[in-house]
Amino acid sequence: MAQGRVLVIGGGLAGLSATMRLAELGVGVDLVSLVPVKRSHSVCAQGGINSVNALTRQQGDTEWKHFDDTIYGGDFLQHQPPVKEMTDWGPRIIDLMDRLGVPFNRTPEGFRDQRRFGGTLYKRTAFAGATTGQQLLYALDEQVRRYEAEGRVKKWEFWDFLEPVIDDGGHCRGAVCQDLVSMKFHAFPADAVVLATGGCGLVYGRSTMSMVCTGSAVSRAYQAGACYGNGEFIQVHPTAIPGADKLRLMSESARGEGGRVWVPRKPQDPRDPRDIPEAERCYFLEERYPKYGNLVPRDIATREIFDICTTDGLSVEKDRLCVYLDLTHLSREMLDRKLGGILEIYEKFQGVDPRSVPMKIFPAVHYSMGGLWVDYERSPSGGMEEGSLRNQQTSVPGLYAIGECDYQYHGANRLGANSLLSCIFSGLFVAPSLVAATSGSKPEAASSSRLFDAALRRQEQRHESLLARRGGDENPYALHQELGNLMTRVATVVRRNEQLAAAYGEVCDLEARWRRCSLSDTGNWTNQNVVFTKALGDMFPVAKLILKGALLRDECRGAHYKPAFAMPGIAATDPVGKRREAEAWCDRFEENTRTWLKSTIARHGADGHPQISYEDIDTSLIPPRPRLYGLVGGDLIEEVWKERSQKAAGNGAAKAARPEAVGVS
Ligand SMILES: Cc1cc2nc3c(=O)[nH]c(=O)nc-3n(C[C@H](O)[C@H](O)[C@H](O)COP(=O)(O)OP(=O)(O)OC[C@H]3O[C@@H](n4cnc5c(N)ncnc54)[C@H](O)[C@@H]3O)c2cc1C
């Protein structure tokens, strides 16, 4: 049995699966979480989890196709070996969760039911009604409780991770956390620290993410020296329910079960939507992308919805941008059985029954594809080498990241239902690497206690100086609202360089104003005011790296869209002109791939600004190709691209054949 102790920060799907596997391998785990682990944001996940399955295999689906869909969906911005490993593990993960008791929906014959999600033509998504995240989380929680009872896991709920403790050699030796009830600080020495702290949606103020998704833990690791990858890639989900307090998701599963997105052809048609005849409705996703229809990937669906409302002026309402998401043609019984959880949410917050009236929805910030940069070791078969110390390790040795807070699996756009897979996969897969980490060199006791004492003092001083601040004229909650409004305005669906540059300056100003915040609660008992103010302070470095990365990336890729660098489709109507434009489009695509197919890597500078560099991407398994999803008018581009690829492959084969031929002669 392995020994040692690992500190896992975060008890969502990623953190719990890592904890379960570590305990199984005999490693002691301290599991720290801001909220009770069963309240982690993963509990909100609705639609399902992806993997190849018996049904899709009958239609010709394979792990490789899931891998290809994920890479294509992510616009080729991911290293391919980790993604391949993840999709290869998909079927095993679903079987495991099934055995752990997740009540996946079943067909009348007793097989696991599947639905379709965006960016694929196969029904790859297993689901438990529309509360899949909750069922997965509770199943893992039960396992972790078992190990807790056996003494292998110790849970620290309502604790805030404040800083990784890093020794003079740059190795992470543990962390300092704070009890959010007594407000006491505690040092956690560990053989390795794993961050599983989820996304950073609160940087945008209102989003579909939970209110604890501040990104504070990741920001603290980043400020302590860990690199951040692809920060500018933030997913805006196409279908959310606008709300004054927060934006609530209307899961992609609604479209996966047959929901249709449309607007009246007549701008702001005042009629009840049910009275508008089919011919007077514009099903714009189905019209523009007949192959994928309402299930084009999220970045595309989001831009199309945004465009139809802003450019075409066809928003359903004049003063509030929205389109219809219509389920009314589907049977009530099926809707209740498969989508009950999300339909109740709509009914509760909008006061309208979506089974009989089309819903009104609009895009909302939802997910961060970027996150802490993590490493991997490639295996001979093109996947990841299990047990390698490098897997999921950040740029700080001994500090690991898994789940939504790493940058590894989703590139420029995440496909729906792939996140739950990447969270559970990275949690399970990192465990053997952590076991290896527990047998590494240990610091001497004296130098270790010097390190931890210094870190504790630093955090105590930061805390006390915040509590002691008097007469400040800034309110942290009002500042947060300003930050959120600014980020939502400039760094979501459409991005423009002049706005991004100006916003960067404004975020720096907000950060300076944050130093003048005074707290309404200066007590030292369950003080949420000080906890939030600290988290807000740590949002600015993340906001800056998002803006800087977006400013520098002069292209359109996945969720990152700058109209100034868009590549419009073919405008010519005559065959010669069309061909010429398709060739020019492919030339430009090749040039753009050479320049921009690389990850943005941000390092926190001593001056508080992100220093940006770029990392080449391992595309050795699937060569990049134009990402058109059967767009009407895009077929000629695809044809030209295919011809070029075949020609290049022919040249490659000829080149490869040459040395042999020389040898023979
Ligand atoms: C509404 C909604 C529905 C979704 N539905 C789906 C879906 O159907 N399918 C899919 O694949 N994806 C879905 N997603 C995405 C998916 O839910 C998340 O990406 C995933 O659950 C993240 O899991 P995680 O384990 O990485 O982090 P989380 O579940 O967010 O857990 C983070 C953990 O870190 C802890 N933590 C955070 N900061 C600190 C700190 N400073 N100190 C201590 N602890 C800290 C928290 O307490 C928590 O325990 C959905 C997302 C949303 C917003």
XYZ file of C-alpha atoms and ligand atoms in Angstrom:
718
model
C 0.000 0.000 0.000
C 1.200 3.487 -0.808
C 1.789 5.964 1.997
C 2.075 9.738 2.126
C -0.438 12.547 2.238
C -1.987 14.590 -0.537
C -3.941 17.813 -0.155
C -6.908 18.051 -2.527
C -8.492 21.486 -2.776
C -12.033 21.251 -4.095
C -14.702 18.576 -3.708
C -16.556 18.774 -7.016
C -16.452 15.876 -9.462
C -12.736 16.309 -10.135
C -11.718 16.603 -6.486
C -13.923 13.746 -5.294
C -12.818 11.346 -8.003
C -9.148 12.095 -7.252
C -9.797 11.652 -3.523
C -11.618 8.364 -4.023
C -8.868 6.927 -6.190
C -6.068 8.160 -3.904
C -7.732 6.611 -0.877
C -8.186 3.385 -2.819
C -4.449 3.430 -3.572
C -3.696 3.869 0.132
C -2.762 7.548 0.204
C -4.078 9.766 3.006
C -6.038 12.773 1.760
C -6.932 16.116 3.282
C -9.906 17.380 1.279
C -10.512 21.127 1.584
C -13.586 22.868 0.203
C -15.175 26.303 0.433
C -18.595 24.690 0.651
C -19.774 21.232 1.744
C -18.556 19.015 -1.079
C -22.127 18.033 -2.009
C -22.775 21.733 -2.673
C -19.881 22.063 -5.121
C -20.839 23.625 -8.409
C -20.796 20.189 -10.122
C -24.143 19.565 -8.451
C -25.690 22.012 -10.945
C -24.639 20.083 -14.046
C -27.729 19.104 -15.909
C -27.534 17.501 -19.307
C -25.151 14.561 -19.139
C -21.753 13.034 -19.693
C -20.258 11.870 -22.984
C -18.787 8.593 -24.088
C -19.012 6.178 -26.947
C -21.575 3.500 -26.110
C -23.185 0.340 -27.436
C -25.852 2.282 -29.325
C -23.460 4.634 -31.127
C -21.023 1.812 -31.899
C -23.779 0.147 -33.915
C -23.848 3.314 -36.024
C -20.098 3.255 -36.608
C -19.008 5.438 -33.695
C -15.665 4.834 -32.012
C -13.475 6.360 -29.292
C -11.464 7.897 -32.113
C -14.556 9.710 -33.459
C -15.316 11.074 -30.001
C -11.689 12.220 -29.861
C -11.988 13.790 -33.321
C -15.257 15.571 -32.447
C -13.642 16.958 -29.281
C -10.567 18.235 -31.107
C -12.619 19.688 -33.982
C -15.063 21.205 -31.473
C -12.129 22.785 -29.613
C -10.812 24.246 -32.891
C -7.577 22.218 -32.569
C -6.272 24.221 -29.634
C -5.736 21.216 -27.326
C -2.700 18.947 -27.072
C -4.085 15.794 -28.607
C -2.646 12.962 -26.424
C -4.516 13.922 -23.219
C -7.778 14.256 -25.146
C -7.271 10.876 -26.776
C -6.633 9.285 -23.381
C -9.779 10.910 -21.991
C -12.070 9.754 -24.787
C -10.561 6.244 -24.604
C -11.496 6.193 -20.915
C -15.054 7.421 -21.542
C -16.865 4.038 -21.623
C -15.022 2.823 -18.504
C -15.969 5.980 -16.632
C -19.672 5.620 -17.424
C -19.561 1.944 -16.391
C -17.809 2.888 -13.161
C -20.380 5.551 -12.306
C -23.168 3.117 -13.165
C -21.675 0.567 -10.754
C -21.369 3.261 -8.090
C -25.134 3.660 -8.280
C -25.785 6.654 -10.547
C -29.434 6.306 -11.659
C -28.826 6.838 -15.375
C -32.034 6.966 -17.412
C -32.870 3.631 -19.028
C -34.699 2.590 -22.151
C -37.749 0.298 -21.736
C -35.380 -2.617 -22.475
C -33.169 -1.633 -19.546
C -30.219 -0.219 -21.481
C -28.725 3.146 -20.549
C -30.583 5.795 -22.502
C -28.535 8.307 -24.535
C -29.202 11.747 -25.951
C -27.458 13.884 -28.534
C -25.452 16.931 -27.531
C -23.809 19.649 -29.583
C -20.923 19.142 -31.986
C -21.566 15.498 -32.766
C -23.942 13.503 -34.922
C -24.086 10.619 -32.411
C -26.191 10.111 -29.294
C -23.210 9.912 -26.961
C -24.566 11.506 -23.826
C -25.584 9.394 -20.826
C -27.841 11.235 -18.432
C -29.746 11.001 -15.173
C -32.821 13.083 -15.979
C -31.631 16.670 -16.075
C -29.711 16.436 -12.790
C -26.761 14.369 -13.966
C -24.146 16.376 -12.065
C -25.984 15.894 -8.794
C -26.271 12.139 -9.252
C -22.600 11.777 -10.192
C -21.482 13.984 -7.319
C -23.552 12.144 -4.734
C -22.273 8.771 -5.933
C -18.657 9.891 -5.552
C -19.429 11.556 -2.234
C -20.682 8.224 -0.870
C -17.401 6.555 -1.783
C -15.358 9.323 -0.215
C -17.442 9.120 2.963
C -16.604 5.433 3.172
C -12.884 6.242 3.110
C -13.496 9.074 5.551
C -15.039 6.599 7.981
C -11.992 4.373 7.534
C -9.737 7.333 8.403
C -8.027 7.686 5.004
C -9.722 10.962 4.137
C -10.147 13.998 6.344
C -12.608 16.595 5.114
C -12.230 20.315 5.780
C -15.486 21.895 4.609
C -15.983 25.686 4.819
C -12.254 26.232 4.414
C -10.641 28.673 1.998
C -7.386 27.849 0.195
C -5.203 30.944 0.435
C -1.789 30.094 -0.935
C 0.357 27.194 -2.040
C 3.506 26.972 0.072
C 6.482 26.852 -2.254
C 10.055 26.181 -1.107
C 13.250 27.922 -2.228
C 13.698 25.327 -4.964
C 10.275 26.205 -6.411
C 8.596 22.975 -5.198
C 5.112 23.071 -3.689
C 5.181 21.643 -0.163
C 1.623 22.233 0.983
C -0.770 25.127 1.483
C -2.244 27.589 3.922
C -6.034 27.590 4.328
C -8.504 29.414 6.530
C -11.462 28.111 8.510
C -14.437 30.210 7.422
C -16.207 29.763 10.767
C -13.511 30.470 13.372
C -11.434 32.436 10.794
C -8.334 30.594 12.067
C -5.453 29.780 9.711
C -3.949 26.362 9.291
C -0.885 25.023 7.484
C -1.268 21.799 5.491
C 2.080 20.178 4.680
C 1.610 17.643 1.853
C 3.563 15.517 -0.579
C 1.510 17.071 -3.352
C -1.293 19.617 -3.648
C -4.090 19.218 -6.207
C -6.318 22.093 -7.188
C -9.786 20.965 -8.294
C -11.411 24.325 -7.741
C -13.610 24.727 -10.814
C -14.261 27.733 -13.065
C -13.988 31.500 -12.665
C -17.418 32.680 -13.887
C -17.780 35.324 -11.191
C -15.137 37.420 -12.926
C -18.048 38.154 -15.281
C -20.437 39.025 -12.463
C -23.551 37.208 -13.596
C -23.120 33.802 -15.219
C -24.648 30.340 -15.147
C -22.005 29.278 -12.634
C -22.492 29.027 -8.883
C -21.679 31.973 -6.663
C -18.576 30.203 -5.312
C -16.967 30.032 -8.766
C -14.737 33.032 -8.130
C -11.530 31.530 -9.508
C -9.841 32.667 -6.277
C -7.851 29.472 -5.728
C -6.536 29.388 -9.275
C -5.664 33.056 -9.108
C -3.714 32.487 -5.898
C -1.750 29.677 -7.518
C -1.149 31.882 -10.562
C 0.059 34.760 -8.408
C 2.375 32.317 -6.638
C 4.020 31.366 -9.945
C 1.866 28.765 -11.723
C 1.288 29.492 -15.416
C -2.239 30.003 -16.790
C -3.193 28.679 -20.232
C -5.691 30.026 -22.787
C -7.398 32.397 -20.359
C -9.171 34.246 -23.170
C -11.276 31.202 -24.051
C -14.478 31.663 -22.086
C -17.561 29.738 -23.149
C -20.774 31.669 -23.551
C -23.632 29.151 -23.487
C -26.288 29.828 -26.140
C -29.322 29.150 -23.992
C -29.765 30.697 -20.555
C -32.633 32.333 -18.717
C -31.810 35.991 -18.147
C -32.239 37.028 -14.502
C -31.496 40.130 -12.477
C -29.504 38.223 -9.848
C -27.925 35.519 -11.959
C -28.255 33.762 -15.290
C -29.716 30.269 -15.127
C -28.801 27.633 -17.620
C -31.311 26.032 -19.945
C -29.270 22.939 -20.715
C -28.287 21.853 -24.212
C -30.198 18.669 -23.400
C -33.377 20.631 -24.216
C -32.148 20.827 -27.819
C -30.707 17.315 -27.552
C -34.240 16.043 -26.943
C -35.618 17.936 -29.938
C -35.954 21.566 -28.784
C -35.889 24.076 -31.660
C -34.536 27.623 -31.648
C -36.410 30.220 -33.680
C -37.437 33.863 -34.025
C -40.483 35.335 -35.783
C -39.566 36.484 -39.292
C -41.361 39.737 -38.575
C -39.294 41.823 -36.114
C -40.837 41.802 -32.612
C -43.995 40.086 -33.833
C -46.500 40.860 -31.065
C -48.506 37.640 -31.490
C -48.451 34.812 -28.964
C -45.655 32.522 -30.300
C -48.114 29.636 -30.516
C -50.184 31.647 -33.023
C -47.264 32.299 -35.373
C -47.480 29.834 -38.285
C -44.437 27.717 -39.244
C -43.876 29.680 -42.468
C -43.480 32.886 -40.475
C -40.837 31.463 -38.164
C -37.120 31.523 -38.838
C -35.378 28.386 -37.548
C -32.055 30.042 -38.256
C -29.734 27.325 -36.905
C -31.498 24.636 -38.909
C -31.474 26.826 -42.024
C -27.784 27.737 -41.805
C -26.386 24.412 -40.533
C -28.734 21.721 -41.900
C -26.396 18.876 -40.841
C -26.073 19.807 -37.148
C -29.109 22.081 -36.863
C -29.863 23.162 -33.303
C -26.896 21.126 -32.098
C -24.031 23.063 -33.650
C -21.290 23.636 -31.053
C -21.915 26.296 -28.460
C -19.621 28.996 -29.816
C -21.409 28.876 -33.169
C -24.940 28.706 -31.731
C -24.136 31.598 -29.403
C -22.824 33.826 -32.200
C -25.793 33.011 -34.411
C -28.284 33.880 -31.642
C -26.389 37.056 -30.825
C -26.251 37.982 -34.510
C -29.900 37.340 -35.299
C -30.832 39.651 -32.418
C -28.270 42.422 -32.922
C -27.411 42.445 -36.647
C -30.701 41.177 -38.077
C -32.841 42.931 -35.442
C -35.024 39.863 -34.942
C -34.899 39.629 -31.161
C -38.272 38.439 -29.835
C -38.443 41.463 -27.534
C -37.337 44.988 -28.340
C -35.866 45.977 -24.994
C -34.434 42.644 -24.004
C -32.483 40.451 -26.416
C -33.900 36.921 -26.614
C -34.990 34.136 -28.971
C -37.442 31.273 -28.567
C -36.390 27.803 -27.478
C -39.392 25.669 -28.268
C -40.277 22.302 -26.725
C -44.024 22.554 -27.174
C -44.106 20.008 -30.024
C -42.726 17.279 -27.714
C -44.784 15.014 -25.459
C -45.274 16.210 -21.884
C -44.595 12.742 -20.542
C -41.207 12.557 -22.291
C -40.331 16.103 -21.238
C -41.050 15.337 -17.592
C -39.143 12.081 -17.660
C -36.031 13.400 -19.382
C -35.924 17.128 -18.705
C -38.052 17.573 -15.572
C -35.209 19.145 -13.535
C -34.552 22.013 -15.949
C -38.157 22.670 -16.896
C -38.969 23.162 -13.225
C -36.224 25.791 -13.055
C -37.765 27.719 -15.963
C -41.234 27.459 -14.499
C -40.039 28.587 -11.083
C -38.104 31.639 -12.231
C -40.197 32.727 -15.230
C -43.646 31.671 -14.053
C -44.404 30.063 -17.427
C -44.787 26.371 -18.268
C -42.225 25.613 -21.007
C -44.116 22.454 -21.940
C -46.877 24.595 -23.424
C -45.211 27.981 -24.178
C -41.843 28.490 -25.978
C -39.110 29.658 -23.611
C -37.268 32.942 -24.078
C -33.535 32.488 -23.816
C -30.264 34.321 -24.520
C -26.546 33.431 -24.254
C -24.693 33.678 -20.920
C -21.147 33.160 -19.628
C -20.876 29.517 -18.656
C -17.463 27.860 -18.603
C -13.743 28.552 -18.708
C -11.843 26.470 -21.247
C -8.634 28.087 -20.028
C -7.128 27.411 -16.635
C -3.895 26.464 -14.971
C -1.363 25.176 -17.452
C -0.711 21.476 -16.824
C 1.788 19.035 -18.256
C 1.450 15.431 -19.494
C 3.687 12.618 -20.666
C 2.832 11.105 -24.004
C 2.564 7.329 -24.167
C 3.844 5.256 -27.117
C 0.243 4.688 -28.239
C -0.392 8.441 -28.536
C -2.256 8.862 -25.236
C -0.917 9.698 -21.767
C 1.555 7.600 -19.802
C -0.296 6.494 -16.685
C 1.517 7.255 -13.423
C 3.914 9.814 -14.899
C 4.773 12.536 -12.400
C 4.176 15.072 -15.158
C 0.478 14.343 -15.763
C -1.697 17.277 -14.641
C 1.291 18.941 -12.947
C 1.321 22.731 -13.146
C 4.490 24.682 -13.856
C 5.170 24.480 -10.093
C 6.451 20.978 -9.269
C 4.279 19.307 -6.637
C 1.242 21.452 -7.521
C -1.358 19.769 -9.739
C -4.626 20.927 -11.317
C -7.634 18.906 -12.506
C -11.203 19.510 -13.660
C -12.494 22.819 -14.935
C -9.576 24.696 -13.387
C -7.022 23.190 -15.784
C -6.629 24.208 -19.443
C -5.986 20.785 -20.918
C -8.988 19.217 -22.622
C -11.315 21.648 -24.368
C -9.171 23.996 -26.439
C -11.016 26.973 -27.881
C -14.512 25.599 -27.233
C -15.846 22.818 -25.034
C -18.429 20.416 -26.394
C -21.464 19.985 -24.168
C -21.276 17.014 -21.753
C -17.510 16.710 -22.170
C -16.741 18.593 -18.979
C -18.118 16.042 -16.558
C -16.036 13.501 -18.435
C -12.840 15.576 -18.227
C -13.415 16.260 -14.509
C -13.862 12.622 -13.542
C -11.166 11.467 -15.953
C -8.510 13.932 -14.782
C -9.383 13.139 -11.147
C -9.002 9.393 -11.627
C -5.999 9.656 -13.920
C -3.944 11.999 -11.748
C -4.072 9.682 -8.707
C -1.254 7.285 -9.713
C 0.909 10.315 -10.557
C 0.277 11.633 -7.053
C 1.191 8.279 -5.564
C 4.513 8.623 -7.384
C 4.820 12.156 -5.997
C 4.491 10.903 -2.402
C 7.779 9.045 -2.700
C 9.720 12.144 -3.813
C 12.286 14.020 -1.696
C 10.980 15.580 1.525
C 12.198 18.886 2.947
C 13.967 18.942 6.313
C 11.616 19.547 9.241
C 13.312 22.847 10.207
C 13.174 24.406 6.752
C 9.623 23.163 6.300
C 8.383 24.808 9.480
C 10.178 28.063 8.528
C 8.311 28.037 5.195
C 4.912 27.384 6.709
C 5.400 29.913 9.522
C 6.227 32.594 6.965
C 3.179 31.727 4.822
C 0.875 31.721 7.843
C 2.180 35.120 8.931
C 1.670 36.525 5.423
C -1.949 35.406 5.326
C -2.696 36.547 8.873
C -1.315 39.990 8.061
C -3.328 40.251 4.840
C -6.459 39.282 6.730
C -5.874 41.636 9.648
C -5.042 44.579 7.424
C -8.328 44.083 5.538
C -10.314 43.957 8.774
C -8.488 46.977 10.129
C -9.033 49.124 7.033
C -11.092 52.150 8.001
C -12.608 55.004 6.057
C -12.272 53.375 2.644
C -14.801 54.746 0.169
C -15.253 51.611 -1.929
C -17.805 48.836 -1.557
C -16.529 45.411 -2.699
C -19.939 44.289 -3.984
C -20.404 47.432 -6.087
C -16.872 47.037 -7.473
C -17.625 43.437 -8.366
C -20.692 44.548 -10.284
C -18.593 47.054 -12.229
C -16.007 44.395 -13.021
C -18.690 41.950 -14.153
C -20.462 44.480 -16.361
C -17.188 45.527 -17.971
C -16.007 41.979 -18.670
C -19.411 40.977 -20.029
C -19.484 43.979 -22.334
C -16.029 43.556 -23.882
C -14.881 39.952 -23.475
C -17.764 37.653 -24.306
C -19.360 36.947 -27.695
C -17.725 39.708 -29.745
C -14.338 41.222 -28.941
C -12.721 44.339 -30.348
C -9.127 45.397 -29.748
C -9.848 49.009 -28.855
C -12.436 47.900 -26.265
C -10.171 45.213 -24.835
C -7.275 47.661 -24.475
C -9.473 50.232 -22.770
C -11.002 47.578 -20.507
C -7.543 46.447 -19.416
C -6.881 49.959 -18.119
C -10.270 50.043 -16.420
C -9.616 46.731 -14.656
C -6.310 48.147 -13.364
C -8.254 51.154 -12.039
C -10.810 48.882 -10.366
C -7.965 46.933 -8.793
C -6.511 50.163 -7.415
C -9.934 51.108 -6.056
C -10.221 47.664 -4.453
C -7.314 48.672 -2.198
C -9.639 51.332 -0.770
C -12.472 48.910 0.066
C -13.713 48.992 3.595
C -15.696 46.166 5.095
C -19.142 46.402 6.596
C -18.346 43.437 8.850
C -15.075 43.732 10.761
C -15.762 40.874 13.150
C -13.614 37.783 13.199
C -16.313 35.110 13.212
C -17.868 33.668 10.014
C -17.050 36.915 8.253
C -18.206 36.403 4.650
C -17.519 40.017 3.830
C -13.760 39.630 4.219
C -13.759 36.290 2.365
C -15.554 37.845 -0.605
C -13.299 40.909 -0.587
C -10.214 38.706 -0.756
C -11.746 36.682 -3.595
C -12.602 39.907 -5.440
C -9.005 41.098 -5.094
C -7.924 37.832 -6.700
C -10.351 38.230 -9.619
C -8.393 41.164 -11.068
C -5.291 39.161 -12.046
C -7.577 36.662 -13.812
C -9.544 39.420 -15.547
C -6.276 40.955 -16.736
C -4.934 37.747 -18.204
C -8.258 37.116 -19.989
C -8.193 40.610 -21.512
C -4.511 40.580 -22.404
C -4.745 37.145 -24.007
C -7.813 38.236 -25.974
C -6.203 41.510 -27.021
C -3.105 39.826 -28.387
C -4.886 36.983 -30.172
C -5.722 38.572 -33.513
C -7.853 35.831 -35.001
C -11.169 34.045 -34.571
C -10.983 30.628 -32.941
C -13.773 28.828 -31.095
C -15.221 31.092 -28.419
C -12.793 33.906 -29.251
C -14.328 36.025 -32.000
C -13.027 39.315 -33.352
C -15.014 40.648 -36.316
C -11.882 42.396 -37.606
C -10.266 38.999 -38.179
C -13.313 36.968 -39.224
C -13.089 34.897 -42.385
C -16.398 35.389 -44.187
C -17.752 32.636 -46.424
C -17.951 32.750 -50.189
C -19.793 35.705 -51.714
C -19.290 34.996 -55.445
C -22.072 33.262 -57.325
C -20.283 32.151 -60.502
C -18.310 28.868 -60.371
C -14.936 30.442 -61.218
C -15.327 33.204 -58.655
C -16.486 30.726 -56.031
C -13.494 28.497 -56.625
C -11.107 31.458 -56.457
C -12.617 32.588 -53.144
C -12.506 29.072 -51.701
C -8.801 28.802 -52.609
C -8.122 32.204 -51.034
C -10.068 31.166 -47.916
C -7.949 28.031 -47.543
C -4.719 30.039 -48.078
C -5.773 32.334 -45.275
C -6.730 29.434 -43.057
C -3.289 27.891 -43.545
C -1.595 31.174 -42.760
C -3.732 31.683 -39.670
C -2.972 28.154 -38.471
C 0.758 28.834 -38.809
C 0.462 32.073 -36.840
C -2.152 31.295 -34.203
C -2.440 27.591 -33.580
C -0.765 27.939 -30.192
C -1.809 28.239 -26.576
C -1.575 31.521 -24.744
C 0.494 31.120 -21.596
C 0.265 33.826 -18.942
C 2.787 34.249 -16.156
C 2.108 36.681 -13.326
C 4.724 39.438 -13.553
C 6.296 41.094 -10.518
C 4.570 44.319 -11.643
C 1.152 42.630 -11.385
C 0.665 42.388 -15.162
C 0.497 39.106 -17.069
C 3.504 38.245 -19.207
C 2.280 36.399 -22.261
C 4.137 33.749 -24.214
C 2.893 31.001 -26.547
C 3.118 27.235 -26.581
C 3.061 25.011 -29.673
C 0.357 22.387 -29.767
C 0.769 18.656 -30.322
C -1.445 18.068 -33.368
C 0.335 14.869 -34.346
C -2.780 12.684 -34.351
C -5.341 14.798 -36.239
C -4.166 17.547 -38.603
C -6.031 20.863 -38.279
C -8.848 21.475 -40.770
C -11.427 24.222 -41.378
C -14.243 24.081 -38.856
C -17.454 24.702 -40.793
C -20.007 22.197 -39.435
C -21.759 21.882 -42.778
C -22.422 25.625 -43.014
C -24.531 26.361 -46.093
C -22.075 27.636 -48.714
C -19.082 26.102 -46.915
C -19.022 22.897 -48.969
C -16.698 24.276 -51.637
C -14.190 25.341 -48.989
C -14.322 21.825 -47.570
C -13.825 20.375 -51.042
C -10.781 22.553 -51.749
C -9.364 21.706 -48.347
C -9.813 17.979 -48.954
C -8.011 18.242 -52.298
C -5.113 20.063 -50.643
C -4.908 17.538 -47.815
C -4.910 14.631 -50.236
C -2.189 16.289 -52.281
C -0.123 16.973 -49.160
C -0.620 13.382 -47.991
C 0.514 12.165 -51.416
C 3.643 14.346 -51.215
C 4.255 13.103 -47.673
C 3.989 9.496 -48.823
C 6.341 10.179 -51.739
C 8.838 11.821 -49.370
C 8.566 8.953 -46.923
C 9.109 6.483 -49.756
C 12.220 8.229 -51.045
C 14.820 7.078 -48.451
C 13.691 3.475 -48.864
C 13.977 3.750 -52.626
C 17.481 5.214 -52.225
C 18.333 2.336 -49.907
C 17.182 -0.238 -52.440
C 19.137 1.256 -55.313
C -25.560 25.180 -14.891
C -24.481 24.304 -15.444
C -24.792 23.070 -15.991
C -23.782 22.255 -16.486
N -24.107 21.048 -17.053
C -23.115 20.255 -17.537
C -23.419 19.001 -18.145
O -24.571 18.583 -18.231
N -22.398 18.262 -18.630
C -21.092 18.664 -18.555
O -20.203 17.937 -19.011
N -20.791 19.850 -17.971
C -21.749 20.638 -17.456
N -21.422 21.837 -16.877
C -20.018 22.128 -16.568
C -19.612 21.333 -15.309
O -20.676 21.343 -14.392
C -18.392 21.895 -14.603
O -17.387 22.188 -15.533
C -17.858 20.884 -13.595
O -18.875 20.448 -12.739
C -16.706 21.443 -12.782
O -16.334 20.489 -11.819
P -15.033 20.672 -10.940
O -14.901 19.452 -10.109
O -13.888 21.055 -11.794
O -15.336 21.949 -10.043
P -16.588 22.328 -9.127
O -17.666 21.345 -9.154
O -16.885 23.741 -9.451
O -15.967 22.256 -7.677
C -15.035 23.213 -7.232
C -14.670 22.880 -5.805
O -13.611 23.731 -5.405
C -13.908 24.323 -4.163
N -13.214 25.611 -4.115
C -13.248 26.619 -5.013
N -12.471 27.633 -4.602
C -11.931 27.242 -3.419
C -11.074 27.867 -2.490
N -10.574 29.091 -2.647
N -10.742 27.176 -1.375
C -11.245 25.939 -1.137
N -12.065 25.310 -1.994
C -12.402 25.960 -3.119
C -15.417 24.403 -4.124
O -15.877 24.447 -2.795
C -15.790 23.101 -4.820
O -15.774 22.038 -3.890
C -22.436 22.678 -16.429
C -22.127 23.934 -15.908
C -23.134 24.756 -15.449
C -22.779 26.138 -14.991
